[in-house]
Amino acid sequence: MGDPQLLEISAEVDPIDTATLEPLLQDMWETMEEANGAGLAAPQIGVMQRVVIFGYQTNPRYPDAPPVPQTVLINPLITPLNEVQEDGWEGCLSVPGMRGIVPRFRDIRYRGYDQYGNAIDREASGFHARVVQHECDHLDGVLYPFRIKDMRHFGFIDTLAETGVIELQPCDDEP
Ligand code: NI
């Protein structure tokens, strides 16, 4: 956070060329896994294209979260299924060491393409929907702190954990 590039709108991927995307995606999966992230957007590694990845079987950073299918999502489009919003704690690899409570649509439909050009069209709720909204925000230059309604619920992971506001996970000292 602070890098002006993270505030830019990323470009549509056209055409979706598997061979061109492969090294980018490999870099993104490695970056995400090293940080135990739930997802990552291409602008976070300096590539201003509408590509996000997310998903895991189990995630040490979010031990209570249900699995989210491992997904490459290109040129995503999100549609809320209703008006219901839910508050939840979020962190971001571009905002290391911090957490905040962010309202997100609880139920969404998301569409886009994988790296082979296959269409993706899914409905998601809860944490899955939250991760997709968080990652796709990066493509429009939006970081989660911009969406925090009550800044009292934004803080350093260490301090939030020491004071019992959040439960610290073993991996939380990583970026
Ligand atoms: Ni993020």
mmCIF file of C-alpha atoms and ligand atoms in Angstrom:
data_model
loop_
_atom_site.group_PDB
_atom_site.id
_atom_site.type_symbol
_atom_site.label_atom_id
_atom_site.label_comp_id
_atom_site.label_asym_id
_atom_site.label_seq_id
_atom_site.Cartn_x
_atom_site.Cartn_y
_atom_site.Cartn_z
ATOM 1 C CA MET A 1 0.000 0.000 0.000
ATOM 2 C CA GLY A 2 1.393 3.346 -1.018
ATOM 3 C CA ASP A 3 2.468 2.213 -4.469
ATOM 4 C CA PRO A 4 0.359 4.338 -6.886
ATOM 5 C CA GLN A 5 0.179 1.392 -9.267
ATOM 6 C CA LEU A 6 -2.075 -0.440 -6.774
ATOM 7 C CA LEU A 7 -4.628 2.356 -7.302
ATOM 8 C CA GLU A 8 -4.857 1.906 -11.064
ATOM 9 C CA ILE A 9 -7.505 0.131 -13.126
ATOM 10 C CA SER A 10 -6.062 -3.021 -14.703
ATOM 11 C CA ALA A 11 -6.543 -3.903 -18.358
ATOM 12 C CA GLU A 12 -8.788 -6.648 -19.739
ATOM 13 C CA VAL A 13 -6.910 -9.716 -20.932
ATOM 14 C CA ASP A 14 -7.576 -10.033 -24.664
ATOM 15 C CA PRO A 15 -6.900 -12.504 -26.107
ATOM 16 C CA ILE A 16 -6.659 -15.096 -23.314
ATOM 17 C CA ASP A 17 -3.421 -16.757 -24.357
ATOM 18 C CA THR A 18 -2.537 -19.753 -22.176
ATOM 19 C CA ALA A 19 1.187 -19.740 -22.938
ATOM 20 C CA THR A 20 1.553 -16.026 -22.179
ATOM 21 C CA LEU A 21 -0.389 -16.357 -18.926
ATOM 22 C CA GLU A 22 1.462 -19.437 -17.624
ATOM 23 C CA PRO A 23 4.578 -17.721 -16.165
ATOM 24 C CA LEU A 24 2.432 -14.997 -14.571
ATOM 25 C CA LEU A 25 0.155 -17.572 -12.955
ATOM 26 C CA GLN A 26 3.072 -19.625 -11.689
ATOM 27 C CA ASP A 27 4.549 -16.504 -10.095
ATOM 28 C CA MET A 28 1.180 -15.634 -8.569
ATOM 29 C CA TRP A 29 0.575 -19.105 -7.047
ATOM 30 C CA GLU A 30 4.091 -19.108 -5.561
ATOM 31 C CA THR A 31 3.659 -15.629 -4.092
ATOM 32 C CA MET A 32 0.280 -16.519 -2.642
ATOM 33 C CA GLU A 33 1.435 -19.797 -1.143
ATOM 34 C CA GLU A 34 4.573 -18.284 0.406
ATOM 35 C CA ALA A 35 2.405 -15.793 2.230
ATOM 36 C CA ASN A 36 -0.366 -18.290 3.064
ATOM 37 C CA GLY A 37 -2.768 -15.981 1.297
ATOM 38 C CA ALA A 38 -6.309 -16.929 0.332
ATOM 39 C CA GLY A 39 -5.955 -15.146 -2.988
ATOM 40 C CA LEU A 40 -3.843 -12.796 -5.063
ATOM 41 C CA ALA A 41 -4.409 -10.307 -7.865
ATOM 42 C CA ALA A 42 -1.928 -9.655 -10.688
ATOM 43 C CA PRO A 43 -1.468 -5.927 -9.816
ATOM 44 C CA GLN A 44 -0.050 -7.038 -6.449
ATOM 45 C CA ILE A 45 2.996 -8.322 -8.292
ATOM 46 C CA GLY A 46 3.074 -5.351 -10.637
ATOM 47 C CA VAL A 47 1.165 -6.831 -13.585
ATOM 48 C CA MET A 48 -1.738 -4.532 -14.457
ATOM 49 C CA GLN A 49 -4.039 -7.134 -15.991
ATOM 50 C CA ARG A 50 -7.443 -8.407 -14.902
ATOM 51 C CA VAL A 51 -6.234 -11.715 -13.489
ATOM 52 C CA VAL A 52 -6.884 -13.036 -9.978
ATOM 53 C CA ILE A 53 -6.250 -16.371 -8.313
ATOM 54 C CA PHE A 54 -7.736 -17.727 -5.107
ATOM 55 C CA GLY A 55 -8.603 -20.898 -3.268
ATOM 56 C CA TYR A 56 -7.162 -23.582 -1.017
ATOM 57 C CA GLN A 57 -8.072 -26.858 0.617
ATOM 58 C CA THR A 58 -6.958 -25.657 4.042
ATOM 59 C CA ASN A 59 -5.457 -22.304 4.897
ATOM 60 C CA PRO A 60 -3.426 -21.813 8.096
ATOM 61 C CA ARG A 61 -4.257 -18.118 8.050
ATOM 62 C CA TYR A 62 -7.993 -18.853 8.070
ATOM 63 C CA PRO A 63 -8.312 -22.188 9.924
ATOM 64 C CA ASP A 64 -12.086 -21.936 10.344
ATOM 65 C CA ALA A 65 -12.837 -21.052 6.734
ATOM 66 C CA PRO A 66 -14.369 -23.740 4.513
ATOM 67 C CA PRO A 67 -12.300 -24.770 1.467
ATOM 68 C CA VAL A 68 -12.543 -22.544 -1.588
ATOM 69 C CA PRO A 69 -11.935 -24.112 -5.030
ATOM 70 C CA GLN A 70 -8.515 -23.245 -6.470
ATOM 71 C CA THR A 71 -9.399 -20.872 -9.265
ATOM 72 C CA VAL A 72 -7.823 -18.716 -11.936
ATOM 73 C CA LEU A 73 -10.307 -15.976 -12.799
ATOM 74 C CA ILE A 74 -9.678 -13.683 -15.756
ATOM 75 C CA ASN A 75 -11.750 -10.615 -16.710
ATOM 76 C CA PRO A 76 -14.082 -11.204 -13.753
ATOM 77 C CA LEU A 77 -17.583 -9.828 -13.385
ATOM 78 C CA ILE A 78 -19.276 -9.902 -9.981
ATOM 79 C CA THR A 79 -23.016 -9.516 -9.442
ATOM 80 C CA PRO A 80 -24.449 -9.442 -5.904
ATOM 81 C CA LEU A 81 -27.400 -11.847 -5.588
ATOM 82 C CA ASN A 82 -29.127 -9.684 -2.993
ATOM 83 C CA GLU A 83 -28.493 -6.623 -0.851
ATOM 84 C CA VAL A 84 -27.231 -8.511 2.228
ATOM 85 C CA GLN A 85 -23.800 -7.463 3.455
ATOM 86 C CA GLU A 86 -21.713 -9.182 6.101
ATOM 87 C CA ASP A 87 -18.806 -7.878 8.187
ATOM 88 C CA GLY A 88 -15.604 -9.914 8.355
ATOM 89 C CA TRP A 89 -11.909 -9.534 9.123
ATOM 90 C CA GLU A 90 -9.611 -9.155 6.134
ATOM 91 C CA GLY A 91 -5.922 -8.903 5.568
ATOM 92 C CA CYS A 92 -3.955 -8.326 2.383
ATOM 93 C CA LEU A 93 -0.474 -9.188 1.182
ATOM 94 C CA SER A 94 -0.194 -5.558 0.030
ATOM 95 C CA VAL A 95 -1.056 -4.283 3.527
ATOM 96 C CA PRO A 96 1.229 -6.499 5.616
ATOM 97 C CA GLY A 97 0.788 -6.839 9.357
ATOM 98 C CA MET A 98 -2.722 -5.407 9.493
ATOM 99 C CA ARG A 99 -6.319 -6.530 9.674
ATOM 100 C CA GLY A 100 -9.628 -4.758 9.396
ATOM 101 C CA ILE A 101 -13.356 -5.441 9.400
ATOM 102 C CA VAL A 102 -14.824 -5.002 5.935
ATOM 103 C CA PRO A 103 -18.456 -5.265 4.823
ATOM 104 C CA ARG A 104 -18.959 -7.434 1.723
ATOM 105 C CA PHE A 105 -21.914 -8.835 -0.170
ATOM 106 C CA ARG A 106 -22.704 -12.210 1.370
ATOM 107 C CA ASP A 107 -24.007 -13.871 -1.803
ATOM 108 C CA ILE A 108 -22.608 -13.229 -5.257
ATOM 109 C CA ARG A 109 -22.495 -14.618 -8.760
ATOM 110 C CA TYR A 110 -19.104 -14.359 -10.439
ATOM 111 C CA ARG A 111 -18.197 -14.914 -14.049
ATOM 112 C CA GLY A 112 -15.012 -14.853 -16.054
ATOM 113 C CA TYR A 113 -12.572 -17.195 -17.753
ATOM 114 C CA ASP A 114 -9.777 -19.529 -16.738
ATOM 115 C CA GLN A 115 -6.347 -19.491 -18.413
ATOM 116 C CA TYR A 116 -7.601 -21.871 -21.132
ATOM 117 C CA GLY A 117 -10.453 -19.556 -22.080
ATOM 118 C CA ASN A 118 -13.110 -21.775 -20.459
ATOM 119 C CA ALA A 119 -16.024 -19.810 -19.045
ATOM 120 C CA ILE A 120 -16.480 -19.747 -15.263
ATOM 121 C CA ASP A 121 -19.939 -19.005 -13.867
ATOM 122 C CA ARG A 122 -20.486 -19.655 -10.160
ATOM 123 C CA GLU A 123 -22.456 -18.590 -7.165
ATOM 124 C CA ALA A 124 -20.641 -18.165 -3.881
ATOM 125 C CA SER A 125 -21.437 -17.141 -0.328
ATOM 126 C CA GLY A 126 -19.634 -16.210 2.857
ATOM 127 C CA PHE A 127 -15.849 -16.412 2.911
ATOM 128 C CA HIS A 128 -15.636 -17.629 -0.695
ATOM 129 C CA ALA A 129 -17.640 -14.604 -1.841
ATOM 130 C CA ARG A 130 -15.511 -12.332 0.361
ATOM 131 C CA VAL A 131 -12.237 -13.563 -1.153
ATOM 132 C CA VAL A 132 -13.515 -13.067 -4.711
ATOM 133 C CA GLN A 133 -14.711 -9.524 -3.933
ATOM 134 C CA HIS A 134 -11.420 -8.652 -2.213
ATOM 135 C CA GLU A 135 -9.269 -9.921 -5.098
ATOM 136 C CA CYS A 136 -11.396 -8.361 -7.842
ATOM 137 C CA ASP A 137 -11.278 -5.002 -6.011
ATOM 138 C CA HIS A 138 -7.513 -4.990 -6.675
ATOM 139 C CA LEU A 139 -8.261 -4.870 -10.419
ATOM 140 C CA ASP A 140 -10.074 -1.564 -9.883
ATOM 141 C CA GLY A 141 -7.400 -0.085 -7.630
ATOM 142 C CA VAL A 142 -9.357 -0.685 -4.421
ATOM 143 C CA LEU A 143 -7.604 -1.953 -1.277
ATOM 144 C CA TYR A 144 -9.666 -3.305 1.626
ATOM 145 C CA PRO A 145 -8.860 -0.410 4.025
ATOM 146 C CA PHE A 146 -10.771 1.892 1.627
ATOM 147 C CA ARG A 147 -13.916 -0.118 2.389
ATOM 148 C CA ILE A 148 -13.650 -0.166 6.184
ATOM 149 C CA LYS A 149 -16.702 1.624 7.618
ATOM 150 C CA ASP A 150 -15.487 1.950 11.198
ATOM 151 C CA MET A 151 -11.748 2.647 11.376
ATOM 152 C CA ARG A 152 -11.719 1.568 15.014
ATOM 153 C CA HIS A 153 -11.808 -1.947 13.594
ATOM 154 C CA PHE A 154 -8.504 -1.605 11.768
ATOM 155 C CA GLY A 155 -5.217 -2.419 13.415
ATOM 156 C CA PHE A 156 -1.927 -4.238 13.662
ATOM 157 C CA ILE A 157 -2.253 -8.025 13.785
ATOM 158 C CA ASP A 158 0.156 -8.215 16.756
ATOM 159 C CA THR A 159 -1.773 -5.690 18.796
ATOM 160 C CA LEU A 160 -5.194 -7.061 17.854
ATOM 161 C CA ALA A 161 -3.993 -10.504 18.960
ATOM 162 C CA GLU A 162 -2.275 -9.347 22.165
ATOM 163 C CA THR A 163 -5.440 -7.595 23.250
ATOM 164 C CA GLY A 164 -7.660 -10.532 22.364
ATOM 165 C CA VAL A 165 -9.565 -8.800 19.566
ATOM 166 C CA ILE A 166 -8.475 -11.474 17.071
ATOM 167 C CA GLU A 167 -6.927 -14.891 17.493
ATOM 168 C CA LEU A 168 -3.342 -15.038 16.235
ATOM 169 C CA GLN A 169 -2.504 -17.848 13.786
ATOM 170 C CA PRO A 170 0.982 -19.404 13.604
ATOM 171 C CA CYS A 171 1.562 -17.939 10.140
ATOM 172 C CA ASP A 172 0.508 -14.393 10.988
ATOM 173 C CA ASP A 173 4.076 -13.164 11.378
ATOM 174 C CA GLU A 174 4.579 -13.710 7.661
ATOM 175 C CA PRO A 175 3.983 -10.832 5.242
HETATM 176 NI NI NI B 1 -5.421 -8.071 -1.198
#
